[in-house]
PDB file of C-alpha atoms (C1' of nucleotides) in Angstrom:
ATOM      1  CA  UNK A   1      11.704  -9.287 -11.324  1.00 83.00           C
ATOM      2  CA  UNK A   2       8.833 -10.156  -9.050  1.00 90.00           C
ATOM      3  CA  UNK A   3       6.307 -10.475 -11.323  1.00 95.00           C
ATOM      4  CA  UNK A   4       4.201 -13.749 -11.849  1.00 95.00           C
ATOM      5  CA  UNK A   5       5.893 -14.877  -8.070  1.00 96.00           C
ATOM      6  CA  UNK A   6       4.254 -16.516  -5.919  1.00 97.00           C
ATOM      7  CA  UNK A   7       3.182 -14.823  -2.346  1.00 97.00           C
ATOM      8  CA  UNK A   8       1.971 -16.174   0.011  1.00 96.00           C
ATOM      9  CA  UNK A   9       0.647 -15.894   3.838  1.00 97.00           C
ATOM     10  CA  UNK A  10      -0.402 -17.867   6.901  1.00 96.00           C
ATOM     11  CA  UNK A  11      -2.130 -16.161   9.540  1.00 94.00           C
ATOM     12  CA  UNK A  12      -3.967 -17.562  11.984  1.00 91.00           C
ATOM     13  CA  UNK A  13      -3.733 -20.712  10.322  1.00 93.00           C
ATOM     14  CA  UNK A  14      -5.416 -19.620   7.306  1.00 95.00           C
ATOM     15  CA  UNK A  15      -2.943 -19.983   4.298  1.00 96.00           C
ATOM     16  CA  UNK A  16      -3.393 -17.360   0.995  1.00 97.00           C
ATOM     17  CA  UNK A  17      -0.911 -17.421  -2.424  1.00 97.00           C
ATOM     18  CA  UNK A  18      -1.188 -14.895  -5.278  1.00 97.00           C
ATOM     19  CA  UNK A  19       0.366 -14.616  -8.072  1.00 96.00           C
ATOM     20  CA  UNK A  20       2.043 -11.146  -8.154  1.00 96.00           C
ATOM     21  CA  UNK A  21       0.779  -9.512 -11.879  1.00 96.00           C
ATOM     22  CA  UNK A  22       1.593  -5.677 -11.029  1.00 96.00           C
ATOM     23  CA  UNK A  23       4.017  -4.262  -8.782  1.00 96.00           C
ATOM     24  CA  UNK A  24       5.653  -0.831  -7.899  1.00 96.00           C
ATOM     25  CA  UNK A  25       9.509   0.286  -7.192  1.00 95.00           C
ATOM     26  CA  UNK A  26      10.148   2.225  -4.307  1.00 95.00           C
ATOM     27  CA  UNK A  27      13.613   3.109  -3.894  1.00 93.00           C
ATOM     28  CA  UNK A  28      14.383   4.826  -0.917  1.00 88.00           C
ATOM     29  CA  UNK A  29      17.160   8.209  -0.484  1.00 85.00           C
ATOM     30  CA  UNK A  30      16.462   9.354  -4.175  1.00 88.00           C
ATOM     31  CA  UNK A  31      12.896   8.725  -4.537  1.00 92.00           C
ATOM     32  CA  UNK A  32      10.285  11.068  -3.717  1.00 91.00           C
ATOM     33  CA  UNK A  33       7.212   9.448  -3.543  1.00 92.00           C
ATOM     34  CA  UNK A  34       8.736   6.459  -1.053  1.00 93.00           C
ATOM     35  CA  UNK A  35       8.061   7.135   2.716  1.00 93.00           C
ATOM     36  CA  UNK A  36      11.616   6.060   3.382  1.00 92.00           C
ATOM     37  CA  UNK A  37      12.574   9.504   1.211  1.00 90.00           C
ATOM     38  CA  UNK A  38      12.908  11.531   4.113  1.00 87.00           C
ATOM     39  CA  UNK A  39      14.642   9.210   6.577  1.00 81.00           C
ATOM     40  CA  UNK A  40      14.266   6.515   8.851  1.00 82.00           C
ATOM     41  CA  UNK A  41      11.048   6.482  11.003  1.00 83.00           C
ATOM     42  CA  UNK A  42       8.756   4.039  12.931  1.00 77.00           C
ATOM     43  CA  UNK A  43       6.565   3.035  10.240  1.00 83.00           C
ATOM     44  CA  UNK A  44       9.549   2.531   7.933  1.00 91.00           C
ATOM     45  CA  UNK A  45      12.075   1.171   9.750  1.00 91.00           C
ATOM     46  CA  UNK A  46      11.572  -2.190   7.972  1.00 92.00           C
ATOM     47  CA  UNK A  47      12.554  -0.415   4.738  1.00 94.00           C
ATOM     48  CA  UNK A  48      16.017  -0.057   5.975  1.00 93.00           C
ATOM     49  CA  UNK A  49      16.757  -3.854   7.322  1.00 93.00           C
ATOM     50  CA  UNK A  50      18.835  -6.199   4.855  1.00 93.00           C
ATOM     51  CA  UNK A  51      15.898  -7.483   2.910  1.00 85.00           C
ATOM     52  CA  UNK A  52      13.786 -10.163   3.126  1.00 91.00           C
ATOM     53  CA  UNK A  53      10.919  -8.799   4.949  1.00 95.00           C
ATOM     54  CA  UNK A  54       7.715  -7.276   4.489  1.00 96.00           C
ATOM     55  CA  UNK A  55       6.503  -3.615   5.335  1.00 96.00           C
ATOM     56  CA  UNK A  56       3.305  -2.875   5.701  1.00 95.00           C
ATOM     57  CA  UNK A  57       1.700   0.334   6.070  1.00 95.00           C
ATOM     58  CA  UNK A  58      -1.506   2.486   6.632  1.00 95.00           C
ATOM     59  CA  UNK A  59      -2.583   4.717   3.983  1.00 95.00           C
ATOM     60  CA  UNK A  60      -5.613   6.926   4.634  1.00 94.00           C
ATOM     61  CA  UNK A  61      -6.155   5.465   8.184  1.00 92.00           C
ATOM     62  CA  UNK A  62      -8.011   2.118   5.612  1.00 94.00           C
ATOM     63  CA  UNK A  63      -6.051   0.935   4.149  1.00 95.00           C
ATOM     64  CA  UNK A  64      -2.936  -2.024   4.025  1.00 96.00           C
ATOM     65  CA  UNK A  65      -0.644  -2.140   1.324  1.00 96.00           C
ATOM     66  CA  UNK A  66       2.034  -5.182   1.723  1.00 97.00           C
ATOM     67  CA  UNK A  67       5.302  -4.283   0.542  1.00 96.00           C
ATOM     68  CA  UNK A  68       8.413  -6.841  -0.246  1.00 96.00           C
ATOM     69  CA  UNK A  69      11.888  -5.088   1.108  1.00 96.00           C
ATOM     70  CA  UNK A  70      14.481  -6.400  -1.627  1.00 94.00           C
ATOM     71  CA  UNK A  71      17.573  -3.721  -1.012  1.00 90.00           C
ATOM     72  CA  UNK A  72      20.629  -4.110   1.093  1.00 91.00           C
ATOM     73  CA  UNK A  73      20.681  -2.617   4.887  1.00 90.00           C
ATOM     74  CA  UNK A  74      20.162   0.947   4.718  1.00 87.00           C
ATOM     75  CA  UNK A  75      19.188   1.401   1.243  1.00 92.00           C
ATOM     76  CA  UNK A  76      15.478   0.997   1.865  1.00 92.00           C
ATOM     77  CA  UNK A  77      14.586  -0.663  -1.406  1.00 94.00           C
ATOM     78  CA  UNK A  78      11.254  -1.607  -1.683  1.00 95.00           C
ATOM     79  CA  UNK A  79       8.432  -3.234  -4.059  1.00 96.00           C
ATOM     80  CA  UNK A  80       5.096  -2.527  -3.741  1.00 96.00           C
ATOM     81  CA  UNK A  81       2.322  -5.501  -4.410  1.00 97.00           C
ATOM     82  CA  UNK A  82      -0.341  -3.794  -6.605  1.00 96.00           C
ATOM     83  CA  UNK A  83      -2.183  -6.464  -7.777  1.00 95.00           C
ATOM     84  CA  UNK A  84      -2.119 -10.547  -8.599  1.00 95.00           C
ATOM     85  CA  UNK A  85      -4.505 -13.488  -8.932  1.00 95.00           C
ATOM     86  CA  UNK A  86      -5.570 -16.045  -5.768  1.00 96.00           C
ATOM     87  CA  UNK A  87      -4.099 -18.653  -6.475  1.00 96.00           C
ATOM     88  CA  UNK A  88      -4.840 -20.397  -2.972  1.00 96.00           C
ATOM     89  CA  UNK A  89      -7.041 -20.229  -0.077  1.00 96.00           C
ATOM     90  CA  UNK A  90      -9.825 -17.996  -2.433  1.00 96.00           C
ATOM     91  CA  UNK A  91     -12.432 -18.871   0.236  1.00 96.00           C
ATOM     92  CA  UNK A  92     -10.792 -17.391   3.031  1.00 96.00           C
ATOM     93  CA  UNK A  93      -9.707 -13.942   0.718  1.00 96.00           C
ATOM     94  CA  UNK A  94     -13.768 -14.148   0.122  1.00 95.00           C
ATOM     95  CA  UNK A  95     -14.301 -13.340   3.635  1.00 95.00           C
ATOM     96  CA  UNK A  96     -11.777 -11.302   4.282  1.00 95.00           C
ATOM     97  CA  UNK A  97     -12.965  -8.874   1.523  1.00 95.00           C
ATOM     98  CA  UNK A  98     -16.466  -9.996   2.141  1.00 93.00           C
ATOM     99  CA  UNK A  99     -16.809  -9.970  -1.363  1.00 93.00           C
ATOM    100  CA  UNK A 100     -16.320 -12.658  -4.385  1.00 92.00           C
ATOM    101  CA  UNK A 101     -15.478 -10.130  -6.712  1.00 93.00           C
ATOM    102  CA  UNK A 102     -12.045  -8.177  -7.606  1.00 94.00           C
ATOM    103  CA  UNK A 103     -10.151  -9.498  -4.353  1.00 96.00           C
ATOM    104  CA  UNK A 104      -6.862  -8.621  -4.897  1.00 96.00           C
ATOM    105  CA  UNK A 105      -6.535  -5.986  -7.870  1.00 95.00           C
ATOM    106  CA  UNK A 106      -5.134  -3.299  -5.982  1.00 95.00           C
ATOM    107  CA  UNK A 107      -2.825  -2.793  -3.378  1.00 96.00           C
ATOM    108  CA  UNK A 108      -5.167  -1.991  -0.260  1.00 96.00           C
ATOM    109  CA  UNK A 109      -7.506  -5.311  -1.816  1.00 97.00           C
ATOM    110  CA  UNK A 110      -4.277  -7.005  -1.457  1.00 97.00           C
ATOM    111  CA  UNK A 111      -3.661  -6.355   1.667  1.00 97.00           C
ATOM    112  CA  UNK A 112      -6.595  -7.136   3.277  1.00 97.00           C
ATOM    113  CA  UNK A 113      -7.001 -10.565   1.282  1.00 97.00           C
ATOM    114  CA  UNK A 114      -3.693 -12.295   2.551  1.00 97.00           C
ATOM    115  CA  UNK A 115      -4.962 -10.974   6.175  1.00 96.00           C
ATOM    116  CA  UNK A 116      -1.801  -8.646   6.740  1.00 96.00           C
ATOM    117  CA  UNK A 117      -1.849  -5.163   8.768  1.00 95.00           C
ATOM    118  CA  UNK A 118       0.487  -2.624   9.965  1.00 94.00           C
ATOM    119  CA  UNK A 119       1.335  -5.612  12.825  1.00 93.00           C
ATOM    120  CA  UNK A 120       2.736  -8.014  10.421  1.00 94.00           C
ATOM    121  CA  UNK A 121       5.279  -5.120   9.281  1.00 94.00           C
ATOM    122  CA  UNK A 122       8.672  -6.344   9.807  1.00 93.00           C
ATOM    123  CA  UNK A 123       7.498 -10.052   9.493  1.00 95.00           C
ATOM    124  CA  UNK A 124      10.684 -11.626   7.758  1.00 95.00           C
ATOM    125  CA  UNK A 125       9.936 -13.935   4.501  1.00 96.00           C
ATOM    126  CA  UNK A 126      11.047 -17.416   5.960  1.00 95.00           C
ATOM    127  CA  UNK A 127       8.241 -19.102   4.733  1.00 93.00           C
ATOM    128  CA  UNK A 128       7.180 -19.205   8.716  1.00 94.00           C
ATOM    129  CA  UNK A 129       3.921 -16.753   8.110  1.00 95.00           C
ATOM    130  CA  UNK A 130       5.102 -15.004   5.110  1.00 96.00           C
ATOM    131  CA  UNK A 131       6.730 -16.722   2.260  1.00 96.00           C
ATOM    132  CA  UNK A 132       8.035 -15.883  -1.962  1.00 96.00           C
ATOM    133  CA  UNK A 133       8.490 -18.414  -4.579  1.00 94.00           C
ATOM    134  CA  UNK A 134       9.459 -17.873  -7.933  1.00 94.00           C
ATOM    135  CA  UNK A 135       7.096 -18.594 -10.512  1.00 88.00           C
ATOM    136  CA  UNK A 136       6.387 -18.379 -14.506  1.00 85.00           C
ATOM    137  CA  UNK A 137       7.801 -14.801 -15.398  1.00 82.00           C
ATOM    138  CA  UNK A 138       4.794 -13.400 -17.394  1.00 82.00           C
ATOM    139  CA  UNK A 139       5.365 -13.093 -21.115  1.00 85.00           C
ATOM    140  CA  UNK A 140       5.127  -9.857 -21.673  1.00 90.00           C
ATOM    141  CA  UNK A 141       5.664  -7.021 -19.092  1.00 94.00           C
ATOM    142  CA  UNK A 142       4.420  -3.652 -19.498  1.00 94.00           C
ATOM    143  CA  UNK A 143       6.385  -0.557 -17.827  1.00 94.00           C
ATOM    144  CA  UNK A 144       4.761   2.398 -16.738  1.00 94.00           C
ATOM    145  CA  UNK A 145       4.461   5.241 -14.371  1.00 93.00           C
ATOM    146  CA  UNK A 146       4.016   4.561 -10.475  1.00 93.00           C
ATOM    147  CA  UNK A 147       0.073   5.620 -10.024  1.00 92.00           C
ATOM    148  CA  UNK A 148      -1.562   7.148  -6.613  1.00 90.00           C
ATOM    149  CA  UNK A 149       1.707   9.161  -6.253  1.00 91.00           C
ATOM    150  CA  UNK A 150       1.790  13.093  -6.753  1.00 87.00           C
ATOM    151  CA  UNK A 151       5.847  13.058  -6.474  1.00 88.00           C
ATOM    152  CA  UNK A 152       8.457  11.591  -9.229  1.00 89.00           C
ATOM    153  CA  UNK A 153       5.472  10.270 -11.092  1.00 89.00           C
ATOM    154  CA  UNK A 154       7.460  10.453 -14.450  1.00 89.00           C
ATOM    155  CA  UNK A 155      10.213   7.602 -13.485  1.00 91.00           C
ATOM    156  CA  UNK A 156       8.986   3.852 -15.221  1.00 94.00           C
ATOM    157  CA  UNK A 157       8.830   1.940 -11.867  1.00 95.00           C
ATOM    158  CA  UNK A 158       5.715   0.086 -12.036  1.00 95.00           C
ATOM    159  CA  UNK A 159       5.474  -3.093 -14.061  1.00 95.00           C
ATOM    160  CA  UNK A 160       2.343  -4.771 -15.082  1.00 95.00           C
ATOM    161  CA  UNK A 161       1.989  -8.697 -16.682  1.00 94.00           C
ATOM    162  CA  UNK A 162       0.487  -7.719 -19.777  1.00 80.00           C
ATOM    163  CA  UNK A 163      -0.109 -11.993 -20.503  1.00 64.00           C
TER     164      UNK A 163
ATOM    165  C1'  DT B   1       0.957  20.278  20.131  1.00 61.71           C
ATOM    166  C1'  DT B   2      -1.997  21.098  16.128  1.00 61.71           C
ATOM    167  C1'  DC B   3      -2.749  20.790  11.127  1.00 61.71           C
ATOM    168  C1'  DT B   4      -2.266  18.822   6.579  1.00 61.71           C
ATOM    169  C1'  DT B   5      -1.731  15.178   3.497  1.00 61.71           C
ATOM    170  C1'  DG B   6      -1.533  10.581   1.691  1.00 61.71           C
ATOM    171  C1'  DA B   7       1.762   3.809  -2.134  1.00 61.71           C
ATOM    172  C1'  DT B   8      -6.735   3.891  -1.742  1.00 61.71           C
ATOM    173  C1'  DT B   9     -11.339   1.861  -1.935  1.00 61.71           C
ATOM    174  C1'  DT B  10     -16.063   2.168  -1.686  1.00 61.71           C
ATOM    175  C1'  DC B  11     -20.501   4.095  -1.648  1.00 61.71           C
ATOM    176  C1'  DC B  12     -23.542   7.704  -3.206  1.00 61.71           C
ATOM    177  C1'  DT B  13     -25.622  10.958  -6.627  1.00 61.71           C
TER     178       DT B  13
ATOM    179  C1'  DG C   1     -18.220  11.312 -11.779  1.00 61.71           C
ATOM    180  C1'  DG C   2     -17.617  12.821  -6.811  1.00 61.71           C
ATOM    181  C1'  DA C   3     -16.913  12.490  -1.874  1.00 61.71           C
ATOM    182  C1'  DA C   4     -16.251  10.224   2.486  1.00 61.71           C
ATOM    183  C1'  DA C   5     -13.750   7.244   5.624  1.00 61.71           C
ATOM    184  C1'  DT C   6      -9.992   7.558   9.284  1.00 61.71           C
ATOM    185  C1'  DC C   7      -4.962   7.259  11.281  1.00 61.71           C
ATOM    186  C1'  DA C   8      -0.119   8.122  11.383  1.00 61.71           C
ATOM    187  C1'  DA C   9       4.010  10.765   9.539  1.00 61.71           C
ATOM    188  C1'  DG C  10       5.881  15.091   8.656  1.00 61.71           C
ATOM    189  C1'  DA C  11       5.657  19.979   8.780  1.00 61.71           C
ATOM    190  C1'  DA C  12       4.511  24.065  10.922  1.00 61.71           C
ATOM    191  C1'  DA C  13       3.825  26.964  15.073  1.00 61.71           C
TER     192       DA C  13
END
DNA sequence: TTCTTGATTTCCT
DNA sequence: GGAAATCAAGAAA
């Protein structure tokens, strides 16, 4: 369980944490809604490495939404980062978002907070520019269904930190 | 090669 | 509450 980990990036210097409060399950040959559904490709080729790596992708040509691979080589297991809480580097998340408001409470917010794009797909978690901690597991953990998707949308794969 | 659609957010009425 | 923004897969031709 990801939730109430802490993520974190350093690009360009500039280092960002959450803490990861809602997250999605994407998982791969059997799913739908997950780009990896269909096969390997281009954009999703990160999907299918052993783990420990980030995928990032473009949805509607404006978005990022950062991804943590977690599955075995091949099996293109991935969890989606919804939402969390700064938990470092606020100021630089500030003007990223060019806002001070509701920086990282949804996946493409995410995304552009900790700085990452479609060219930091692939980056591998070594703590190098991308790293994961484990953290306080939240208390209570609601399960519901995945949101934004039109496919599969009855299977209980997203999980929110209810406090 | 061309068309449609999407793991969304933001701005406008 | 509704629509636009904008690019890359995937499907169709």
């Amino acid at each position: 369980m990801l939730l109430g980990w802490i993520f974190s990036t350093r690009i360009q210097g500039v280092v960002t944490a959450v803490r990861l409060t809602e997250v999605e399950a994407y998982m791969g040959a059997g799913d739908p809604a997950s780009h990896a559904y269909r096969g390997r490709t281009s954009r999703t080729a990160p999907m299918f490495t052993a783990g420990g790596v980030i995928y990032v992708y473009l949805v509607y040509g404006v978005h990022n939404c950062v991804n943590v691979v977690t599955g075995e080589e091949g099996t293109a297991q991935a969890v989606l980062l919804r939402g969390g809480v700064p938990v470092a580097g606020r100021d630089a998340m500030e003007n990223r978002r060019e806002r001070s408001t509701d920086l990282t409470d949804g996946p493409g917010k995410l995304g552009q907070a900790l700085g990452l794009t479609t060219q930091h797909s692939g980056l591998p978690i070594d703590g190098t520019l991308v790293s994961l901690q484990p953290g306080e597991s939240p208390g209570r953990v609601a399960t519901t269904p995945r949101i934004g998707i039109s496919k599969a949308t009855d299977r209980l794969w997203r999980f929110v930190a209810a406090e």
